[in-house]
Each structure stands twice: as structure tokens, then as C-alpha cells.
Coordinates of C-alpha atoms in Angstrom, one line a residue:
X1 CA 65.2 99.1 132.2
X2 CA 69.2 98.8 132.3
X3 CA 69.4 97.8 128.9
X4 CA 67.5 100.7 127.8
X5 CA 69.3 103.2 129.9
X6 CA 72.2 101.6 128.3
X7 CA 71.0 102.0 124.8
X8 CA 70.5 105.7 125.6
X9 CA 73.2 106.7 126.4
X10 CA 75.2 105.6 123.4
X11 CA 74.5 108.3 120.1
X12 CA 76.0 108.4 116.5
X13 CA 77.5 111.2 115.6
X14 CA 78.1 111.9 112.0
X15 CA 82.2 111.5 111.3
X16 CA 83.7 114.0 109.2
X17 CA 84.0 113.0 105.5
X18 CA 87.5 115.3 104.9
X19 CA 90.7 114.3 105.7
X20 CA 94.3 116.3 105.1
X21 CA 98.0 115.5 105.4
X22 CA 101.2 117.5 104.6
X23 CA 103.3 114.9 102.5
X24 CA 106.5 117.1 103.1
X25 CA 107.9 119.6 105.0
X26 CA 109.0 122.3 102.6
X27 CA 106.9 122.0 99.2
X28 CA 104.9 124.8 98.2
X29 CA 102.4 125.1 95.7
X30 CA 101.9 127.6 93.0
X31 CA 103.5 130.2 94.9
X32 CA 104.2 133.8 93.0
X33 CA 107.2 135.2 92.6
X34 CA 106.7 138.3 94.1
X35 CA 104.4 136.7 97.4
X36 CA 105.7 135.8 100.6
X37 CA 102.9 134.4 102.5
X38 CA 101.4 131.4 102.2
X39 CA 98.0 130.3 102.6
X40 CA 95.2 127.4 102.6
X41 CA 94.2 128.7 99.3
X42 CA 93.1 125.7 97.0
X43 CA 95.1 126.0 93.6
X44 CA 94.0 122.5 91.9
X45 CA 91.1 120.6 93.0
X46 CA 89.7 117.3 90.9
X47 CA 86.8 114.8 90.9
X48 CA 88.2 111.7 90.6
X49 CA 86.3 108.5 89.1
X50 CA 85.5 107.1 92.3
X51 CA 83.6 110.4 93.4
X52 CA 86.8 111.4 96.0
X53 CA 87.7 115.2 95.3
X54 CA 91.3 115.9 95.8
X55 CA 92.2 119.7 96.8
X56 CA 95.7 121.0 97.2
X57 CA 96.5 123.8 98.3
X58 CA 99.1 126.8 98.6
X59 CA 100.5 125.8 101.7
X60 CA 101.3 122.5 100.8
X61 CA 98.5 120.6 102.0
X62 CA 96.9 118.2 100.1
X63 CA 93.2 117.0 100.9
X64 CA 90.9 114.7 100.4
X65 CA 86.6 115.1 100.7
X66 CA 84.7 111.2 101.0
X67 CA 81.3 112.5 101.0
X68 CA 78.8 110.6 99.1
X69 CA 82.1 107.5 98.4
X70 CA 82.0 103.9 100.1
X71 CA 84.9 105.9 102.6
X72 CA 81.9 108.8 103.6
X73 CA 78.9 108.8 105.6
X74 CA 80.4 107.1 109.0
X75 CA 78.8 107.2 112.0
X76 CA 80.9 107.3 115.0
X77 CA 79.1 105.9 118.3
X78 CA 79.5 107.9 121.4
X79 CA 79.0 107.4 124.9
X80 CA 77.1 110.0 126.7
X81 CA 77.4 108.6 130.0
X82 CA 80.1 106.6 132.3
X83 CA 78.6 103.4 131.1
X84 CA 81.5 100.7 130.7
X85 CA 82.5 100.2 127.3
X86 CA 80.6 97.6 125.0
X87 CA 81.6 95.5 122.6
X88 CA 79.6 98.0 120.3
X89 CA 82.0 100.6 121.1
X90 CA 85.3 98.7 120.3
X91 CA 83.6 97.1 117.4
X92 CA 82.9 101.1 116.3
X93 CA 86.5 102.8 117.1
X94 CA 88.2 99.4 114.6
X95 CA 85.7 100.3 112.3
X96 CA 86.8 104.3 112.7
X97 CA 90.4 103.5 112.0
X98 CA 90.2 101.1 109.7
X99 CA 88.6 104.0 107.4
X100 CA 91.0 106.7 109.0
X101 CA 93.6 104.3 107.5
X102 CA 92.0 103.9 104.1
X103 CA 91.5 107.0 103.7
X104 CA 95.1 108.0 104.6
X105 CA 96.3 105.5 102.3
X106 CA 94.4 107.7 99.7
X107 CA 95.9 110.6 100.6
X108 CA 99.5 109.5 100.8
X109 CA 99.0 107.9 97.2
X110 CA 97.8 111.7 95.5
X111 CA 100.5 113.3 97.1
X112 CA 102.6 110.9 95.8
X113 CA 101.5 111.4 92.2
X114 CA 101.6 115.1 92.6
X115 CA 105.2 115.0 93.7
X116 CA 106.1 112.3 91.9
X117 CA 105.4 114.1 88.4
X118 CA 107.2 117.2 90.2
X119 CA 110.9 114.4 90.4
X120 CA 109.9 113.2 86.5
X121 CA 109.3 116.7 85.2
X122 CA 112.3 118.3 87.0
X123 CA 114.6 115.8 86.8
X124 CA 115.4 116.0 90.9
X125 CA 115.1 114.2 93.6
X126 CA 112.6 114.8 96.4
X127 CA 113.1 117.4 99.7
X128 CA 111.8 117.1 102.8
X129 CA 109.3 113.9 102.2
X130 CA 107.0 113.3 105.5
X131 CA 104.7 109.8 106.1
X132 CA 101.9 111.3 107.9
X133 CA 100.6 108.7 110.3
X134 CA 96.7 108.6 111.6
X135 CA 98.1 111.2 114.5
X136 CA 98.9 113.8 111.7
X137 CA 95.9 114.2 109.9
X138 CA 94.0 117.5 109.8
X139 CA 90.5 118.5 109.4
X140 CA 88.7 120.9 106.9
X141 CA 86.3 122.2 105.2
X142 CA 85.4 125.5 102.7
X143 CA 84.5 128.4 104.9
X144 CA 84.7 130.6 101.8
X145 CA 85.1 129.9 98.2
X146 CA 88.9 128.8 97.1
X147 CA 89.9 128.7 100.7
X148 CA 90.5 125.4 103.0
X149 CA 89.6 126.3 106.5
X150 CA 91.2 123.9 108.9
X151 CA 89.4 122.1 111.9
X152 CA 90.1 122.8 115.5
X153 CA 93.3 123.0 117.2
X154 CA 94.9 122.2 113.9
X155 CA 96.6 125.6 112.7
X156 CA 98.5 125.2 115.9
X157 CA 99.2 121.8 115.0
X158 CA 100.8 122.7 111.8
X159 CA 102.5 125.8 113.2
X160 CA 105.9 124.3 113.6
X161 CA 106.0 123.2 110.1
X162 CA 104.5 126.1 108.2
X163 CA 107.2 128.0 110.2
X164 CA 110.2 126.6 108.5
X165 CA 108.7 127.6 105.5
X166 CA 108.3 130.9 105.8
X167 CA 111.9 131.3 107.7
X168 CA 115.0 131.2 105.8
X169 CA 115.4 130.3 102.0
X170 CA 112.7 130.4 99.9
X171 CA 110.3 127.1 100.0
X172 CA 110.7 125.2 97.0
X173 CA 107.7 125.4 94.8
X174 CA 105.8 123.1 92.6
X175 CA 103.8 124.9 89.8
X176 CA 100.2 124.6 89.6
X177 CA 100.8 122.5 86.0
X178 CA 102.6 119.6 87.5
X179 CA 100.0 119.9 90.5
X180 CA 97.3 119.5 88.0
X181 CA 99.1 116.5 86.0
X182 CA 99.7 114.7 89.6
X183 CA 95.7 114.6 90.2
X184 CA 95.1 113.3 86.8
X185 CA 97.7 110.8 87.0
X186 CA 95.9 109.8 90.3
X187 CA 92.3 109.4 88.9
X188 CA 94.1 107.8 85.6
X189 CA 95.7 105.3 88.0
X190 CA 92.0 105.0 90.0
X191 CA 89.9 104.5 87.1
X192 CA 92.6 101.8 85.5
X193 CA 93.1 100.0 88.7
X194 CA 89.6 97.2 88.3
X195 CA 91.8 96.0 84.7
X196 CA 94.4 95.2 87.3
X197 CA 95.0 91.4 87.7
X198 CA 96.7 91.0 91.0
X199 CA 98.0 94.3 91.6
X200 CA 96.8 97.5 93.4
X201 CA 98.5 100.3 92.0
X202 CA 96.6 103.2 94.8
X203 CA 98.7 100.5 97.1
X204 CA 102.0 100.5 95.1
X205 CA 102.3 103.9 94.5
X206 CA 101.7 104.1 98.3
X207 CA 104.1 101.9 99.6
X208 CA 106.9 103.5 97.0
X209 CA 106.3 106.5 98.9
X210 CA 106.8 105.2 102.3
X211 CA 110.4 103.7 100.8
X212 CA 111.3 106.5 99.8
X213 CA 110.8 108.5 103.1
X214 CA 112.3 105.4 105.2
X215 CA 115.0 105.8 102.2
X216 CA 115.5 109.8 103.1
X217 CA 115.8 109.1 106.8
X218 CA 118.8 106.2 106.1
X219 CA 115.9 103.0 107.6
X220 CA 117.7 101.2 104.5
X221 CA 116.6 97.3 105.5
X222 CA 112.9 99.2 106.1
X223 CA 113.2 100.5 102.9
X224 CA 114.7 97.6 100.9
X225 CA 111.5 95.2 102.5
X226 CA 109.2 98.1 100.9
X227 CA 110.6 98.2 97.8
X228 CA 111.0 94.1 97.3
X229 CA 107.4 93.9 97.8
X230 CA 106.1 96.5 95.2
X231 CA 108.9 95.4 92.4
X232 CA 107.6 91.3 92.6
X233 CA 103.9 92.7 92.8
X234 CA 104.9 94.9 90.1
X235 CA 107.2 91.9 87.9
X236 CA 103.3 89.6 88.9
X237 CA 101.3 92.4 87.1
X238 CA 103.6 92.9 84.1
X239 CA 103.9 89.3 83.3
X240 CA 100.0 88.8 83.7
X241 CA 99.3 92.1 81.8
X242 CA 101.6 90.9 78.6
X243 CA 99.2 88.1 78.6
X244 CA 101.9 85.4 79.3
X245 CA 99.5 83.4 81.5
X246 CA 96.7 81.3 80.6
X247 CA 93.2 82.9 81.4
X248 CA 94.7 86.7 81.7
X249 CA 93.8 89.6 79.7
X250 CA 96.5 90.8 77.9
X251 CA 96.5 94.5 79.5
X252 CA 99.8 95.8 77.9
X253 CA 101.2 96.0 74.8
X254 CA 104.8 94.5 74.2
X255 CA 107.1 96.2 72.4
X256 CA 107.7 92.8 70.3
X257 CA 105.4 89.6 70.0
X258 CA 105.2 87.3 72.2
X259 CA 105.4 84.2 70.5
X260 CA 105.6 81.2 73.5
X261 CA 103.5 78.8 75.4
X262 CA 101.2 80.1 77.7
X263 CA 102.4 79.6 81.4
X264 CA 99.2 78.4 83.9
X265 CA 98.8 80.9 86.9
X266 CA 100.0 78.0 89.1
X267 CA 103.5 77.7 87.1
X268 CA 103.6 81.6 87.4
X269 CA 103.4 81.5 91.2
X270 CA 106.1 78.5 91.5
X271 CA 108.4 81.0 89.3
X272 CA 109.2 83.6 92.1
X273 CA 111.1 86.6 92.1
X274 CA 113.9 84.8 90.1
X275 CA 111.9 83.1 87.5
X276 CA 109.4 85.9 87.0
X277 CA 112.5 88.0 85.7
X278 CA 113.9 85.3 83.5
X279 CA 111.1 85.3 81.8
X280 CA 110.1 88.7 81.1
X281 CA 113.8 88.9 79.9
X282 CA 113.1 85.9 77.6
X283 CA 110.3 87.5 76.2
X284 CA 111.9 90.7 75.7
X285 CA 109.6 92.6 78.1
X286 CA 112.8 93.9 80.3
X287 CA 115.9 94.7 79.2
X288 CA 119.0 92.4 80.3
X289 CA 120.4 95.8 82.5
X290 CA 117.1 95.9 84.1
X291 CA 117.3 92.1 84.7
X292 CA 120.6 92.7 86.4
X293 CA 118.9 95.3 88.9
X294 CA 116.3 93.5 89.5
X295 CA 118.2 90.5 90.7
X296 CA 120.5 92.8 93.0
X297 CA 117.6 93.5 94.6
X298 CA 116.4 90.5 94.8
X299 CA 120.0 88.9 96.3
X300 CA 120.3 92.1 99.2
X301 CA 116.4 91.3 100.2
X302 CA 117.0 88.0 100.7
X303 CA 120.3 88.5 103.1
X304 CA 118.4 90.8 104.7
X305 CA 115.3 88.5 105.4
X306 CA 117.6 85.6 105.3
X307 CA 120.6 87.0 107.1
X308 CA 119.3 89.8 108.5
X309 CA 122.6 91.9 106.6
X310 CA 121.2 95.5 106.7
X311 CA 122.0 96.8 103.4
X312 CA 123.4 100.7 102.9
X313 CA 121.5 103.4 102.2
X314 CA 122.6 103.4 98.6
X315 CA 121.2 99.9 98.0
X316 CA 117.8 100.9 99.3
X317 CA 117.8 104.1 96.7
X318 CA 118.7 102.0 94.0
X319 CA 116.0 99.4 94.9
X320 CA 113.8 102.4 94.7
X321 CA 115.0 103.7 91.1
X322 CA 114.3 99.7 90.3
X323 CA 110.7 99.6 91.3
X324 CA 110.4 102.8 89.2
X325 CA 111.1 101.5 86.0
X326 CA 108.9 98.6 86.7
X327 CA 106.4 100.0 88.0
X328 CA 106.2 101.6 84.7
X329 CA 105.7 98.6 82.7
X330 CA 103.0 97.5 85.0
X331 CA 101.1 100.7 84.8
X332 CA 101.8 102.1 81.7
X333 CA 102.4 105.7 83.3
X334 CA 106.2 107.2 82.5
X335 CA 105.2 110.2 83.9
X336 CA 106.5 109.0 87.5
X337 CA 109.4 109.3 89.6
X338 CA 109.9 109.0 93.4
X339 CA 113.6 109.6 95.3
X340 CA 115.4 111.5 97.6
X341 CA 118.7 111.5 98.7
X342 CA 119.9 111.3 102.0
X343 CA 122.6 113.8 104.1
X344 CA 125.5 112.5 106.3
X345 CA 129.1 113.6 107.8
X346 CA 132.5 112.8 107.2

């Protein structure tokens, strides 16, 4: 009889499928000239290959809709009386974040697209770049046609940020063009990413992102560990993708043959970050000026792991610039550009 009470008065409840974040504090997007307010209208929306639809909207918000995906359906488990907690419960709430963080992962990795063909096309630098964490995150669904309607509580939520954009200067705006080449640079980057050999690129893309905010707020040796991470994945993915190791599909095209023995994916590991750029030099794949940046990034990495000597926020913005360029040799995609500067006094 206890165990049945118990069982009653736990219930699933059907989790929502959408999630939202606000990847910076002052983009707007396709914003007339002569219009003031701003609004949840959605301006882009896309279906990308995995069945995820993307919407952005006016105010800046960019959203994400997991129905019928491998990331939609949950079911969260609820307690509908004071029963202690069961391992059922915990086992459900890891399960609930664990998705929360997937799914924000997601999110962070559009935006990033979006705004990262806004820094190509414009040749500029990011403003204002936020890393939502699982505590911002927002709610939504269509009440109407074209329009986002937020979940509880969550207009005032976003309140203090909306305000600064509608105070002051102008918000700076991206067009609805570049919004529309960021979400098909994100589903390019989806569909591609199963030809991948070792490397996530949802995952790179991401965590180029984060360095760059950490970058923006002057957490240089937070930045610089970022950054190391994505540029070896990224060097591990290029020299796989040439077709340099034994067993790999050659993914990308060199701009020369590649006339040399084959290396064996154990001899590729043993290489490193060092030996992984000597050879993609050798073989022509980098240039010897890109050689040089990746090895400074290498060498201020290593005394910061090493010798825990936090490096300056310059080094961490070059690091970034670094991972750029070969991040585009492991993906393909030029198209791509994530900075921001950083303000100080005298």
C-alpha cells in the first residue's frame, strides 16, 4: 500500500520543447530606420537538418523549438505530495539539465553564427557579447503568427536588458540578410558535422564564443584555456580532413598535393600541438605566419597550465583571431569571425 501511495503521487509532466537566450546585450535585429520600438517579432526563422527550428527575433532574442528532435518530448517527474525524494527524482532533474544544457549549447552555437557572419561581413568586432547560463534562459511560444510570446515571469526578467536598448544611442542592428546567412551557416555546419572525424564543430563554434565573451570581460587565462582547446581540436580535424592519416577520409581539398607517407592515427596523437603544426606547415596546408601564431599560442597555454603565468588580455584576442583562421581550414566556412575588444583606464 506505501509503495503505491508513493507511486501516486509522483506525475510526468510534459517539459517544454522551446528554449531562448539573448546572446548580447545591445544587438538588434532588422530594425527600421524610422522605428523605435522593439519587439518579439520573428524576422528569420529556419528548419535545420536535424528538425530544430531556429527563430530570431527583433528584440535580439534568438530561439530555439526541439519538438519532434532527440532534445524534445521530456517528461519531467513531479512530486505531488511531501514524499522524500527518490532516487527517481534525482535520476529525473540530471536528466532535465543535462538537456537544458544541450539544448543551450545549441542555442549559444546559432547565435554565434548569426553574429559571427555580422564581425565577417562588417569587418568589426563584437559589442556587448553575453554567455547565458541555464539561469538565463526564457520560455516561448507563438501566440499569434510572426510573434514570440514569452513564458511567465520572463518579460520582467528581460526588462533590465531590453531597457538599455531602448535608452540612449541607438542599438546597433544586424540586418535581416546576415541574420538569414548566420542560420544557414548553422544548419550547413549541422548537416556537415557526421563527415567530421574527431571534431564537433556545434561544440567549437561554441566554445569560440565563450572565449570571446571571457575575452570581452579581460578573464584572459579563461580565455586562452578556451581557445587552446578548439585550435588543437581544430589543427586534429584539418590534418585528418587533408587525408594525411592512414584510414581517414580525405574531407578537404588542399590547395597543393599532398605527396608523403601516410601518418597512422597513433603517430598523429604522439605529434601534439607542436608536431601537428609542423606538419601541416610541411605539407603546405598552413602558412609559415600562421605556424608562428599558432606556436605563440601554444608557448603562453603552456605557462599558463604549466606556470600558471596569466597572459594579457591581448594574448587571449590574438589566440582568438588564431583559432579563426583555423577553424576555417577545418570547416571549410570563411564566412566566420568572432572578437571583441575590451575597455580599460589610464
Amino acid at each position: 500500500m506505501a509503495a503505491s501511495t508513493h507511486q501516486r503521487a509522483r506525475v510526468e509532466q510534459p517539459f517544454p520543447d522551446t528554449l531562448a537566450i539573448l546572446p548580447s546585450s545591445t544587438y538588434v535585429f532588422d530594425q527600421p530606420a524610422d522605428v523605435d520600438t522593439i519587439s518579439t517579432r520573428i524576422v528569420a526563422r529556419r528548419r535545420m537538418c536535424t528538425g530544430m527550428d531556429a527563430v530570431v527575433t527583433n528584440m535580439g532574442l534568438v530561439g530555439l523549438d526541439f519538438a519532434g528532435t532527440s532534445l524534445g518530448g521530456f517528461k519531467r517527474l513531479v512530486r505531488a505530495g511531501p514524499n522524500d525524494a527518490h532516487d527517481a527524482d534525482w535520476t529525473n532533474r540530471e536528466a532535465m539539465i543535462a538537456l537544458q544544457s544541450n539544448r543551450l549549447r545549441l542555442a549559444t552555437f546559432v547565435s554565434a553564427c548569426v553574429l559571427g557572419v555580422h564581425g565577417v561581413r562588417n569587418h568589426t568586432s563584437l559589442e556587448g557579447l553575453l554567455h547565458p547560463t541555464l539561469e538565463h534562459i526564457y520560455g516561448w511560444f507563438e501566440i499569434q503568427p510572426g510573434y514570440l510570446s514569452l513564458g511567465p515571469g520572463d518579460p520582467e526578467r528581460l526588462r533590465p536588458w531590453l531597457a538599455r536598448r531602448q535608452h540612449g544611442r541607438r542599438p546597433p542592428v544586424i540586418g535581416l540578410d546576415i541574420v538569414v546567412e548566420g542560420l544557414a551557416l548553422a544548419d550547413r555546419l549541422l548537416a556537415a558535422a557526421p563527415t567530421y572525424a574527431v571534431a564537433d564543430p556545434v561544440a567549437m563554434v561554441a566554445m569560440t564564443f565563450q572565449a570571446t565573451v571571457l575575452h570581452g570581460n579581460q578573464h584572459a587565462g579563461a580565455s586562452l584555456a578556451l581557445s587552446a582547446v578548439v585550435l588543437e581540436a581544430a589543427l586534429q580535424e584539418v590534418v585528418l580532413g587533408m587525408g594525411l592519416v592512414e584510414g581517414a577520409t580525405a574531407r578537404l581539398t588542399p590547395k597543393l598535393p599532398i605527396t608523403r607517407k601516410l601518418l597512422t592515427r597513433g603517430d598523429m596523437k604522439k605529434k601534439g600541438f607542436a608536431g601537428l603544426t609542423d606538419l601541416l606547415l610541411e605539407t603546405q596546408v598552413i602558412s609559415k605566419s600562421l605556424a608562428l601564431r599558432i606556436g605563440e599560442v601554444r608557448t603562453a597555454r603552456n605557462e599558463l597550465m604549466h606556470d600558471a603565468q596569466e597572459p594579457v588580455p591581448n594574448t587571449s584576442g590574438a589566440a582568438i583571431n588564431t583559432v579563426r583562421d583555423v577553424m576555417r581550414l577545418a570547416t571549410g566556412e570563411h564566412g566566420f569571425e568572432l572578437n571583441t575588444g575590451f575597455a580599460w583606464r589610464e
